[in-house]
PDB file of N, CA and C in Angstrom:
ATOM      1  N   MET D   1     -12.719 -18.586  -5.039  1.00 51.00           N
ATOM      2  CA  MET D   1     -11.679 -18.190  -4.279  1.00 51.00           C
ATOM      3  C   MET D   1     -12.171 -19.046  -2.795  1.00 51.00           C
ATOM      4  N   PRO D   2     -11.302 -20.069  -2.569  1.00 56.00           N
ATOM      5  CA  PRO D   2     -11.665 -20.764  -1.225  1.00 56.00           C
ATOM      6  C   PRO D   2     -11.750 -19.794  -0.025  1.00 56.00           C
ATOM      7  N   GLU D   3     -12.881 -20.383   1.032  1.00 65.00           N
ATOM      8  CA  GLU D   3     -13.139 -19.966   2.024  1.00 65.00           C
ATOM      9  C   GLU D   3     -11.960 -19.132   2.842  1.00 65.00           C
ATOM     10  N   ASP D   4     -10.782 -20.162   2.978  1.00 89.00           N
ATOM     11  CA  ASP D   4      -9.731 -19.489   3.823  1.00 89.00           C
ATOM     12  C   ASP D   4      -9.036 -18.448   3.187  1.00 89.00           C
ATOM     13  N   ARG D   5      -8.623 -18.407   2.116  1.00 83.00           N
ATOM     14  CA  ARG D   5      -8.282 -17.218   1.203  1.00 83.00           C
ATOM     15  C   ARG D   5      -8.931 -16.194   1.355  1.00 83.00           C
ATOM     16  N   HIS D   6     -10.528 -16.190   1.169  1.00 85.00           N
ATOM     17  CA  HIS D   6     -11.245 -15.048   1.396  1.00 85.00           C
ATOM     18  C   HIS D   6     -11.049 -14.180   2.960  1.00 85.00           C
ATOM     19  N   VAL D   7     -10.966 -15.273   3.730  1.00 89.00           N
ATOM     20  CA  VAL D   7     -10.722 -14.587   4.760  1.00 89.00           C
ATOM     21  C   VAL D   7      -9.510 -14.027   5.078  1.00 89.00           C
ATOM     22  N   ARG D   8      -8.262 -14.730   4.862  1.00 88.00           N
ATOM     23  CA  ARG D   8      -7.340 -14.077   4.767  1.00 88.00           C
ATOM     24  C   ARG D   8      -6.878 -12.972   4.098  1.00 88.00           C
ATOM     25  N   LEU D   9      -7.803 -12.768   3.046  1.00 88.00           N
ATOM     26  CA  LEU D   9      -7.302 -11.367   2.252  1.00 88.00           C
ATOM     27  C   LEU D   9      -8.441 -10.424   2.840  1.00 88.00           C
ATOM     28  N   GLY D  10      -9.593 -11.010   3.440  1.00 89.00           N
ATOM     29  CA  GLY D  10     -10.443  -9.423   4.617  1.00 89.00           C
ATOM     30  C   GLY D  10      -9.587  -9.307   5.727  1.00 89.00           C
ATOM     31  N   ARG D  11      -8.653 -10.265   6.485  1.00 89.00           N
ATOM     32  CA  ARG D  11      -7.840  -9.594   7.098  1.00 89.00           C
ATOM     33  C   ARG D  11      -6.873  -8.804   7.154  1.00 89.00           C
ATOM     34  N   LEU D  12      -6.217  -9.142   5.794  1.00 89.00           N
ATOM     35  CA  LEU D  12      -5.063  -8.179   5.256  1.00 89.00           C
ATOM     36  C   LEU D  12      -5.993  -6.991   4.873  1.00 89.00           C
ATOM     37  N   ARG D  13      -7.003  -6.724   4.434  1.00 90.00           N
ATOM     38  CA  ARG D  13      -7.619  -5.764   3.993  1.00 90.00           C
ATOM     39  C   ARG D  13      -7.975  -4.777   5.230  1.00 90.00           C
ATOM     40  N   TRP D  14      -8.509  -5.550   6.323  1.00 92.00           N
ATOM     41  CA  TRP D  14      -8.681  -4.884   7.617  1.00 92.00           C
ATOM     42  C   TRP D  14      -7.484  -4.159   7.972  1.00 92.00           C
ATOM     43  N   HIS D  15      -6.432  -4.744   8.163  1.00 88.00           N
ATOM     44  CA  HIS D  15      -4.909  -4.310   8.526  1.00 88.00           C
ATOM     45  C   HIS D  15      -4.608  -3.363   7.939  1.00 88.00           C
ATOM     46  N   CYS D  16      -4.852  -3.006   6.559  1.00 89.00           N
ATOM     47  CA  CYS D  16      -4.665  -1.886   6.037  1.00 89.00           C
ATOM     48  C   CYS D  16      -5.326  -0.617   6.569  1.00 89.00           C
ATOM     49  N   ARG D  17      -6.319  -0.878   7.487  1.00 90.00           N
ATOM     50  CA  ARG D  17      -6.767   0.434   7.774  1.00 90.00           C
ATOM     51  C   ARG D  17      -5.674   0.949   8.987  1.00 90.00           C
ATOM     52  N   ARG D  18      -5.565   2.163   8.618  1.00 89.00           N
ATOM     53  CA  ARG D  18      -4.193   2.987   9.308  1.00 89.00           C
ATOM     54  C   ARG D  18      -4.657   3.972   9.928  1.00 89.00           C
ATOM     55  N   ALA D  19      -4.141   4.251  10.984  1.00 89.00           N
ATOM     56  CA  ALA D  19      -4.235   5.676  11.729  1.00 89.00           C
ATOM     57  C   ALA D  19      -3.775   6.826  10.974  1.00 89.00           C
ATOM     58  N   LEU D  20      -2.656   6.795  10.027  1.00 87.00           N
ATOM     59  CA  LEU D  20      -2.209   7.478   9.376  1.00 87.00           C
ATOM     60  C   LEU D  20      -3.207   7.724   7.865  1.00 87.00           C
ATOM     61  N   LEU D  21      -3.847   8.651   7.737  1.00 87.00           N
ATOM     62  CA  LEU D  21      -4.784   8.960   6.852  1.00 87.00           C
ATOM     63  C   LEU D  21      -4.412   8.886   5.511  1.00 87.00           C
ATOM     64  N   GLU D  22      -2.885   9.288   4.983  1.00 87.00           N
ATOM     65  CA  GLU D  22      -2.723   8.779   3.741  1.00 87.00           C
ATOM     66  C   GLU D  22      -2.289   7.581   3.339  1.00 87.00           C
ATOM     67  N   LEU D  23      -2.138   6.941   4.321  1.00 90.00           N
ATOM     68  CA  LEU D  23      -2.069   5.288   4.192  1.00 90.00           C
ATOM     69  C   LEU D  23      -3.216   4.578   4.133  1.00 90.00           C
ATOM     70  N   ASP D  24      -4.258   5.110   4.841  1.00 88.00           N
ATOM     71  CA  ASP D  24      -5.484   4.569   4.944  1.00 88.00           C
ATOM     72  C   ASP D  24      -6.192   5.102   3.502  1.00 88.00           C
ATOM     73  N   LEU D  25      -5.826   5.858   2.746  1.00 87.00           N
ATOM     74  CA  LEU D  25      -6.367   6.556   1.683  1.00 87.00           C
ATOM     75  C   LEU D  25      -5.624   5.610   0.492  1.00 87.00           C
ATOM     76  N   LEU D  26      -4.394   5.686   0.514  1.00 88.00           N
ATOM     77  CA  LEU D  26      -3.770   4.865  -0.328  1.00 88.00           C
ATOM     78  C   LEU D  26      -4.134   3.196  -0.721  1.00 88.00           C
ATOM     79  N   PHE D  27      -3.969   2.844   0.706  1.00 90.00           N
ATOM     80  CA  PHE D  27      -4.495   1.332   0.711  1.00 90.00           C
ATOM     81  C   PHE D  27      -6.180   1.224   0.495  1.00 90.00           C
ATOM     82  N   GLU D  28      -7.123   2.026   0.489  1.00 89.00           N
ATOM     83  CA  GLU D  28      -8.385   2.168   0.253  1.00 89.00           C
ATOM     84  C   GLU D  28      -8.341   1.980  -1.218  1.00 89.00           C
ATOM     85  N   ARG D  29      -7.609   2.953  -2.055  1.00 88.00           N
ATOM     86  CA  ARG D  29      -7.593   2.715  -3.380  1.00 88.00           C
ATOM     87  C   ARG D  29      -6.700   1.824  -4.132  1.00 88.00           C
ATOM     88  N   PHE D  30      -5.776   1.274  -3.221  1.00 90.00           N
ATOM     89  CA  PHE D  30      -5.183  -0.124  -3.682  1.00 90.00           C
ATOM     90  C   PHE D  30      -5.929  -1.170  -3.750  1.00 90.00           C
ATOM     91  N   TRP D  31      -6.854  -1.441  -2.884  1.00 91.00           N
ATOM     92  CA  TRP D  31      -7.869  -2.635  -2.572  1.00 91.00           C
ATOM     93  C   TRP D  31      -8.957  -2.493  -3.672  1.00 91.00           C
ATOM     94  N   GLN D  32      -9.258  -1.037  -4.217  1.00 89.00           N
ATOM     95  CA  GLN D  32     -10.146  -0.838  -5.389  1.00 89.00           C
ATOM     96  C   GLN D  32      -9.534  -1.486  -6.583  1.00 89.00           C
ATOM     97  N   ARG D  33      -8.407  -0.930  -6.841  1.00 88.00           N
ATOM     98  CA  ARG D  33      -7.683  -1.316  -7.927  1.00 88.00           C
ATOM     99  C   ARG D  33      -7.267  -2.861  -8.034  1.00 88.00           C
ATOM    100  N   TYR D  34      -6.545  -3.233  -7.103  1.00 88.00           N
ATOM    101  CA  TYR D  34      -5.808  -4.901  -7.119  1.00 88.00           C
ATOM    102  C   TYR D  34      -6.690  -5.988  -6.265  1.00 88.00           C
ATOM    103  N   GLY D  35      -7.552  -5.706  -5.558  1.00 87.00           N
ATOM    104  CA  GLY D  35      -8.396  -6.381  -4.572  1.00 87.00           C
ATOM    105  C   GLY D  35      -8.591  -7.797  -5.290  1.00 87.00           C
ATOM    106  N   ASP D  36      -9.041  -7.834  -6.238  1.00 85.00           N
ATOM    107  CA  ASP D  36      -9.308  -9.119  -7.260  1.00 85.00           C
ATOM    108  C   ASP D  36      -8.030  -9.874  -8.033  1.00 85.00           C
ATOM    109  N   THR D  37      -6.893  -9.035  -7.911  1.00 89.00           N
ATOM    110  CA  THR D  37      -5.817  -9.945  -8.520  1.00 89.00           C
ATOM    111  C   THR D  37      -4.542 -10.330  -7.334  1.00 89.00           C
ATOM    112  N   ILE D  38      -5.125 -10.013  -6.178  1.00 91.00           N
ATOM    113  CA  ILE D  38      -4.041 -10.359  -5.065  1.00 91.00           C
ATOM    114  C   ILE D  38      -3.685 -11.875  -4.881  1.00 91.00           C
ATOM    115  N   ASP D  39      -2.412 -12.375  -5.293  1.00 91.00           N
ATOM    116  CA  ASP D  39      -2.040 -13.680  -5.462  1.00 91.00           C
ATOM    117  C   ASP D  39      -1.348 -13.969  -3.819  1.00 91.00           C
ATOM    118  N   VAL D  40      -0.763 -15.306  -3.792  1.00 91.00           N
ATOM    119  CA  VAL D  40      -0.121 -15.635  -2.505  1.00 91.00           C
ATOM    120  C   VAL D  40       1.094 -14.790  -2.159  1.00 91.00           C
ATOM    121  N   GLN D  41       1.948 -14.519  -3.194  1.00 92.00           N
ATOM    122  CA  GLN D  41       2.924 -13.759  -3.158  1.00 92.00           C
ATOM    123  C   GLN D  41       2.623 -11.941  -2.857  1.00 92.00           C
ATOM    124  N   ASP D  42       1.721 -11.664  -3.104  1.00 92.00           N
ATOM    125  CA  ASP D  42       1.240 -10.336  -2.936  1.00 92.00           C
ATOM    126  C   ASP D  42       0.547 -10.456  -1.486  1.00 92.00           C
ATOM    127  N   GLU D  43       0.348 -11.451  -0.884  1.00 92.00           N
ATOM    128  CA  GLU D  43      -0.468 -11.675   0.093  1.00 92.00           C
ATOM    129  C   GLU D  43       0.810 -11.393   1.153  1.00 92.00           C
ATOM    130  N   ALA D  44       2.171 -12.085   1.130  1.00 93.00           N
ATOM    131  CA  ALA D  44       3.065 -12.133   1.729  1.00 93.00           C
ATOM    132  C   ALA D  44       3.808 -11.025   2.111  1.00 93.00           C
ATOM    133  N   ALA D  45       3.863 -10.226   0.741  1.00 93.00           N
ATOM    134  CA  ALA D  45       4.136  -9.019   0.652  1.00 93.00           C
ATOM    135  C   ALA D  45       3.442  -7.779   1.606  1.00 93.00           C
ATOM    136  N   LEU D  46       2.352  -7.897   1.690  1.00 93.00           N
ATOM    137  CA  LEU D  46       1.481  -7.032   2.176  1.00 93.00           C
ATOM    138  C   LEU D  46       1.550  -7.333   3.406  1.00 93.00           C
ATOM    139  N   LYS D  47       1.351  -8.535   3.922  1.00 94.00           N
ATOM    140  CA  LYS D  47       1.580  -8.850   5.306  1.00 94.00           C
ATOM    141  C   LYS D  47       2.909  -8.234   5.941  1.00 94.00           C
ATOM    142  N   GLN D  48       3.953  -8.520   5.335  1.00 94.00           N
ATOM    143  CA  GLN D  48       5.208  -8.013   5.767  1.00 94.00           C
ATOM    144  C   GLN D  48       5.144  -6.277   5.752  1.00 94.00           C
ATOM    145  N   LEU D  49       4.546  -5.837   4.972  1.00 94.00           N
ATOM    146  CA  LEU D  49       4.729  -4.392   4.920  1.00 94.00           C
ATOM    147  C   LEU D  49       3.528  -3.921   6.200  1.00 94.00           C
ATOM    148  N   LEU D  50       2.487  -4.279   6.387  1.00 94.00           N
ATOM    149  CA  LEU D  50       1.838  -4.079   7.233  1.00 94.00           C
ATOM    150  C   LEU D  50       2.083  -4.609   8.870  1.00 94.00           C
ATOM    151  N   ALA D  51       2.911  -5.333   9.028  1.00 94.00           N
ATOM    152  CA  ALA D  51       3.521  -5.212  10.164  1.00 94.00           C
ATOM    153  C   ALA D  51       4.551  -4.251  10.570  1.00 94.00           C
ATOM    154  N   LEU D  52       4.721  -3.200   9.608  1.00 94.00           N
ATOM    155  CA  LEU D  52       5.582  -1.926  10.205  1.00 94.00           C
ATOM    156  C   LEU D  52       4.804  -1.001  10.690  1.00 94.00           C
ATOM    157  N   GLU D  53       5.311   0.028  11.433  1.00 94.00           N
ATOM    158  CA  GLU D  53       4.483   1.191  11.995  1.00 94.00           C
ATOM    159  C   GLU D  53       4.107   1.927  10.812  1.00 94.00           C
ATOM    160  N   ASP D  54       3.335   3.002  10.993  1.00 93.00           N
ATOM    161  CA  ASP D  54       2.697   3.626   9.942  1.00 93.00           C
ATOM    162  C   ASP D  54       3.757   4.621   9.479  1.00 93.00           C
ATOM    163  N   TYR D  55       4.493   5.160  10.298  1.00 93.00           N
ATOM    164  CA  TYR D  55       5.795   6.254   9.765  1.00 93.00           C
ATOM    165  C   TYR D  55       6.617   5.607   9.047  1.00 93.00           C
ATOM    166  N   ASP D  56       6.978   4.147   9.434  1.00 93.00           N
ATOM    167  CA  ASP D  56       7.986   3.450   8.500  1.00 93.00           C
ATOM    168  C   ASP D  56       7.501   3.078   7.309  1.00 93.00           C
ATOM    169  N   LEU D  57       5.993   2.622   7.190  1.00 93.00           N
ATOM    170  CA  LEU D  57       5.709   2.136   6.368  1.00 93.00           C
ATOM    171  C   LEU D  57       5.548   3.474   5.228  1.00 93.00           C
ATOM    172  N   TRP D  58       5.004   4.543   5.510  1.00 92.00           N
ATOM    173  CA  TRP D  58       4.923   5.512   4.966  1.00 92.00           C
ATOM    174  C   TRP D  58       6.247   6.243   4.367  1.00 92.00           C
ATOM    175  N   ALA D  59       7.511   6.220   4.874  1.00 93.00           N
ATOM    176  CA  ALA D  59       8.723   6.142   4.342  1.00 93.00           C
ATOM    177  C   ALA D  59       8.753   5.393   3.221  1.00 93.00           C
ATOM    178  N   LEU D  60       8.697   4.179   3.339  1.00 93.00           N
ATOM    179  CA  LEU D  60       8.585   3.129   2.194  1.00 93.00           C
ATOM    180  C   LEU D  60       7.928   3.664   1.106  1.00 93.00           C
ATOM    181  N   VAL D  61       6.588   3.850   1.601  1.00 90.00           N
ATOM    182  CA  VAL D  61       5.871   4.240   0.077  1.00 90.00           C
ATOM    183  C   VAL D  61       6.084   5.690  -0.505  1.00 90.00           C
ATOM    184  N   SER D  62       6.537   6.466   0.654  1.00 88.00           N
ATOM    185  CA  SER D  62       6.815   7.932  -0.290  1.00 88.00           C
ATOM    186  C   SER D  62       8.035   8.132  -0.641  1.00 88.00           C
ATOM    187  N   GLY D  63       8.761   6.930  -0.491  1.00 88.00           N
ATOM    188  CA  GLY D  63      10.338   6.915  -1.280  1.00 88.00           C
ATOM    189  C   GLY D  63      11.129   7.369  -0.252  1.00 88.00           C
ATOM    190  N   THR D  64      10.796   8.007   0.976  1.00 91.00           N
ATOM    191  CA  THR D  64      12.275   8.624   1.570  1.00 91.00           C
ATOM    192  C   THR D  64      13.059   7.538   2.331  1.00 91.00           C
ATOM    193  N   GLN D  65      12.603   6.296   2.423  1.00 93.00           N
ATOM    194  CA  GLN D  65      13.394   4.964   2.606  1.00 93.00           C
ATOM    195  C   GLN D  65      13.363   3.953   1.545  1.00 93.00           C
ATOM    196  N   LYS D  66      14.153   3.405   1.362  1.00 93.00           N
ATOM    197  CA  LYS D  66      14.377   2.050   0.440  1.00 93.00           C
ATOM    198  C   LYS D  66      14.199   0.650   1.150  1.00 93.00           C
ATOM    199  N   SER D  67      13.580  -0.177   0.331  1.00 92.00           N
ATOM    200  CA  SER D  67      13.713  -1.514   0.654  1.00 92.00           C
ATOM    201  C   SER D  67      14.639  -2.362  -0.122  1.00 92.00           C
ATOM    202  N   ASP D  68      15.504  -3.345   0.317  1.00 92.00           N
ATOM    203  CA  ASP D  68      16.382  -4.181  -0.475  1.00 92.00           C
ATOM    204  C   ASP D  68      15.706  -5.441  -0.654  1.00 92.00           C
ATOM    205  N   ASP D  69      14.306  -5.574  -0.490  1.00 92.00           N
ATOM    206  CA  ASP D  69      13.482  -6.939  -0.790  1.00 92.00           C
ATOM    207  C   ASP D  69      12.687  -6.751  -2.301  1.00 92.00           C
ATOM    208  N   PRO D  70      13.106  -7.558  -2.980  1.00 91.00           N
ATOM    209  CA  PRO D  70      12.662  -7.258  -4.417  1.00 91.00           C
ATOM    210  C   PRO D  70      11.063  -7.453  -4.435  1.00 91.00           C
ATOM    211  N   GLN D  71      10.696  -8.444  -3.541  1.00 90.00           N
ATOM    212  CA  GLN D  71       9.101  -8.319  -3.389  1.00 90.00           C
ATOM    213  C   GLN D  71       8.321  -7.226  -2.705  1.00 90.00           C
ATOM    214  N   LEU D  72       8.973  -6.858  -1.769  1.00 92.00           N
ATOM    215  CA  LEU D  72       8.676  -5.684  -1.305  1.00 92.00           C
ATOM    216  C   LEU D  72       8.608  -4.519  -1.946  1.00 92.00           C
ATOM    217  N   ILE D  73       9.753  -4.322  -2.579  1.00 93.00           N
ATOM    218  CA  ILE D  73       9.613  -3.095  -3.938  1.00 93.00           C
ATOM    219  C   ILE D  73       8.469  -3.435  -4.842  1.00 93.00           C
ATOM    220  N   GLN D  74       8.175  -4.475  -5.387  1.00 91.00           N
ATOM    221  CA  GLN D  74       7.168  -4.570  -6.105  1.00 91.00           C
ATOM    222  C   GLN D  74       6.013  -4.188  -5.814  1.00 91.00           C
ATOM    223  N   MET D  75       5.758  -4.580  -4.566  1.00 92.00           N
ATOM    224  CA  MET D  75       4.535  -4.101  -3.743  1.00 92.00           C
ATOM    225  C   MET D  75       4.421  -2.985  -3.411  1.00 92.00           C
ATOM    226  N   ILE D  76       5.209  -2.263  -3.136  1.00 93.00           N
ATOM    227  CA  ILE D  76       5.386  -0.694  -2.662  1.00 93.00           C
ATOM    228  C   ILE D  76       5.264  -0.259  -4.318  1.00 93.00           C
ATOM    229  N   GLU D  77       5.759  -0.447  -5.300  1.00 90.00           N
ATOM    230  CA  GLU D  77       5.347   0.282  -6.775  1.00 90.00           C
ATOM    231  C   GLU D  77       3.689   0.400  -6.799  1.00 90.00           C
ATOM    232  N   ARG D  78       3.381  -0.749  -6.656  1.00 88.00           N
ATOM    233  CA  ARG D  78       1.861  -1.241  -6.711  1.00 88.00           C
ATOM    234  C   ARG D  78       1.199   0.085  -5.958  1.00 88.00           C
ATOM    235  N   ILE D  79       1.455  -0.128  -4.748  1.00 88.00           N
ATOM    236  CA  ILE D  79       0.915   1.060  -3.915  1.00 88.00           C
ATOM    237  C   ILE D  79       1.093   2.354  -4.330  1.00 88.00           C
ATOM    238  N   ARG D  80       2.376   2.430  -4.660  1.00 85.00           N
ATOM    239  CA  ARG D  80       2.476   4.153  -5.175  1.00 85.00           C
ATOM    240  C   ARG D  80       1.823   4.445  -6.550  1.00 85.00           C
ATOM    241  N   THR D  81       1.311   3.610  -7.246  1.00 79.00           N
ATOM    242  CA  THR D  81       0.453   4.059  -8.153  1.00 79.00           C
ATOM    243  C   THR D  81      -0.785   4.686  -7.861  1.00 79.00           C
ATOM    244  N   GLU D  82      -1.043   4.880  -6.702  1.00 70.00           N
ATOM    245  CA  GLU D  82      -2.065   5.553  -6.240  1.00 70.00           C
ATOM    246  C   GLU D  82      -2.107   6.915  -5.653  1.00 70.00           C
ATOM    247  N   PHE D  83      -0.870   7.093  -5.606  1.00 64.00           N
ATOM    248  CA  PHE D  83      -0.623   8.803  -5.552  1.00 64.00           C
ATOM    249  C   PHE D  83       0.484   9.305  -6.621  1.00 64.00           C
ATOM    250  N   VAL D  84       0.444  10.624  -6.816  1.00 53.00           N
ATOM    251  CA  VAL D  84       1.574  11.036  -7.763  1.00 53.00           C
ATOM    252  C   VAL D  84       2.139  12.217  -7.118  1.00 53.00           C
ATOM    253  N   PRO D  85       3.506  12.542  -6.981  1.00 52.00           N
ATOM    254  CA  PRO D  85       3.842  13.598  -6.569  1.00 52.00           C
ATOM    255  C   PRO D  85       4.179  14.457  -7.623  1.00 52.00           C
ATOM    256  N   LEU D  86       3.669  15.886  -7.065  1.00 43.00           N
ATOM    257  CA  LEU D  86       3.816  17.183  -8.477  1.00 43.00           C
ATOM    258  C   LEU D  86       5.126  17.207  -8.153  1.00 43.00           C
ATOM    259  N   ASP D  87       5.843  17.860  -9.538  1.00 44.00           N
ATOM    260  CA  ASP D  87       7.141  17.947  -9.751  1.00 44.00           C
ATOM    261  C   ASP D  87       7.380  19.049  -8.543  1.00 44.00           C
ATOM    262  N   HIS D  88       7.152  20.300  -8.646  1.00 40.00           N
ATOM    263  CA  HIS D  88       7.476  21.301  -7.339  1.00 40.00           C
ATOM    264  C   HIS D  88       7.706  20.330  -6.049  1.00 40.00           C
ATOM    265  N   GLU D  89       6.755  19.476  -5.862  1.00 45.00           N
ATOM    266  CA  GLU D  89       6.826  18.925  -4.316  1.00 45.00           C
ATOM    267  C   GLU D  89       7.543  17.660  -4.100  1.00 45.00           C
ATOM    268  N   ARG D  90       8.374  17.235  -5.307  1.00 47.00           N
ATOM    269  CA  ARG D  90       8.754  16.139  -4.881  1.00 47.00           C
ATOM    270  C   ARG D  90      10.035  16.070  -4.169  1.00 47.00           C
ATOM    271  N   LEU D  91      10.577  17.540  -3.828  1.00 46.00           N
ATOM    272  CA  LEU D  91      11.625  17.232  -2.873  1.00 46.00           C
ATOM    273  C   LEU D  91      11.266  17.804  -1.440  1.00 46.00           C
ATOM    274  N   SER D  92       9.931  18.273  -1.382  1.00 48.00           N
ATOM    275  CA  SER D  92       9.627  18.304  -0.034  1.00 48.00           C
ATOM    276  C   SER D  92       8.591  17.194   0.485  1.00 48.00           C
ATOM    277  N   GLY D  93       8.668  16.336  -0.250  1.00 52.00           N
ATOM    278  CA  GLY D  93       7.950  15.075   0.264  1.00 52.00           C
ATOM    279  C   GLY D  93       6.504  15.102   0.092  1.00 52.00           C
ATOM    280  N   ASN D  94       5.623  16.209  -0.199  1.00 51.00           N
ATOM    281  CA  ASN D  94       4.600  16.428  -0.384  1.00 51.00           C
ATOM    282  C   ASN D  94       3.915  15.589  -1.127  1.00 51.00           C
ATOM    283  N   PHE D  95       2.837  14.773  -0.939  1.00 52.00           N
ATOM    284  CA  PHE D  95       2.425  14.122  -2.311  1.00 52.00           C
ATOM    285  C   PHE D  95       0.859  14.088  -2.254  1.00 52.00           C
ATOM    286  N   TYR D  96       0.332  14.359  -3.394  1.00 51.00           N
ATOM    287  CA  TYR D  96      -1.047  14.450  -3.575  1.00 51.00           C
ATOM    288  C   TYR D  96      -1.608  13.126  -4.232  1.00 51.00           C
ATOM    289  N   PHE D  97      -2.584  12.531  -4.058  1.00 50.00           N
ATOM    290  CA  PHE D  97      -3.347  11.645  -4.338  1.00 50.00           C
ATOM    291  C   PHE D  97      -3.694  11.558  -5.875  1.00 50.00           C
ATOM    292  N   ASN D  98      -3.740  10.556  -6.276  1.00 52.00           N
ATOM    293  CA  ASN D  98      -4.252  10.186  -7.917  1.00 52.00           C
ATOM    294  C   ASN D  98      -5.727  10.005  -7.596  1.00 52.00           C
ATOM    295  N   GLY D  99      -6.229  11.163  -8.141  1.00 50.00           N
ATOM    296  CA  GLY D  99      -7.838  11.169  -8.218  1.00 50.00           C
ATOM    297  C   GLY D  99      -8.392  10.364  -9.316  1.00 50.00           C
ATOM    298  N   SER D 100      -7.411   9.817 -10.177  1.00 48.00           N
ATOM    299  CA  SER D 100      -8.429   8.886 -11.538  1.00 48.00           C
ATOM    300  C   SER D 100      -9.011   7.611 -10.911  1.00 48.00           C
ATOM    301  N   THR D 101      -8.922   7.168  -9.775  1.00 43.00           N
ATOM    302  CA  THR D 101      -9.223   6.149  -9.281  1.00 43.00           C
ATOM    303  C   THR D 101     -10.636   5.902  -8.415  1.00 43.00           C
TER     304      THR D 101
END
């Protein structure tokens, strides 16, 4: 991996550290699972998502808001693999993290 790419990914990973604990945990697990497979398109989508405020980002990841951007939708779905809503909690918006990673 070229040094500049390594630096860019390091910055993205650092920007994934969020004040909202739920996001912080999701992104930590996301990087553990997908960190080695992030490509240039993923970088762009992550950068766009990370420019959002925490609560706006959480709304997208938790599904209370939708994006029209196909690239963002794909990245959001990858991030969502790190939590699993329980059926009885789905309507209330309470999500539990997938402990399998």
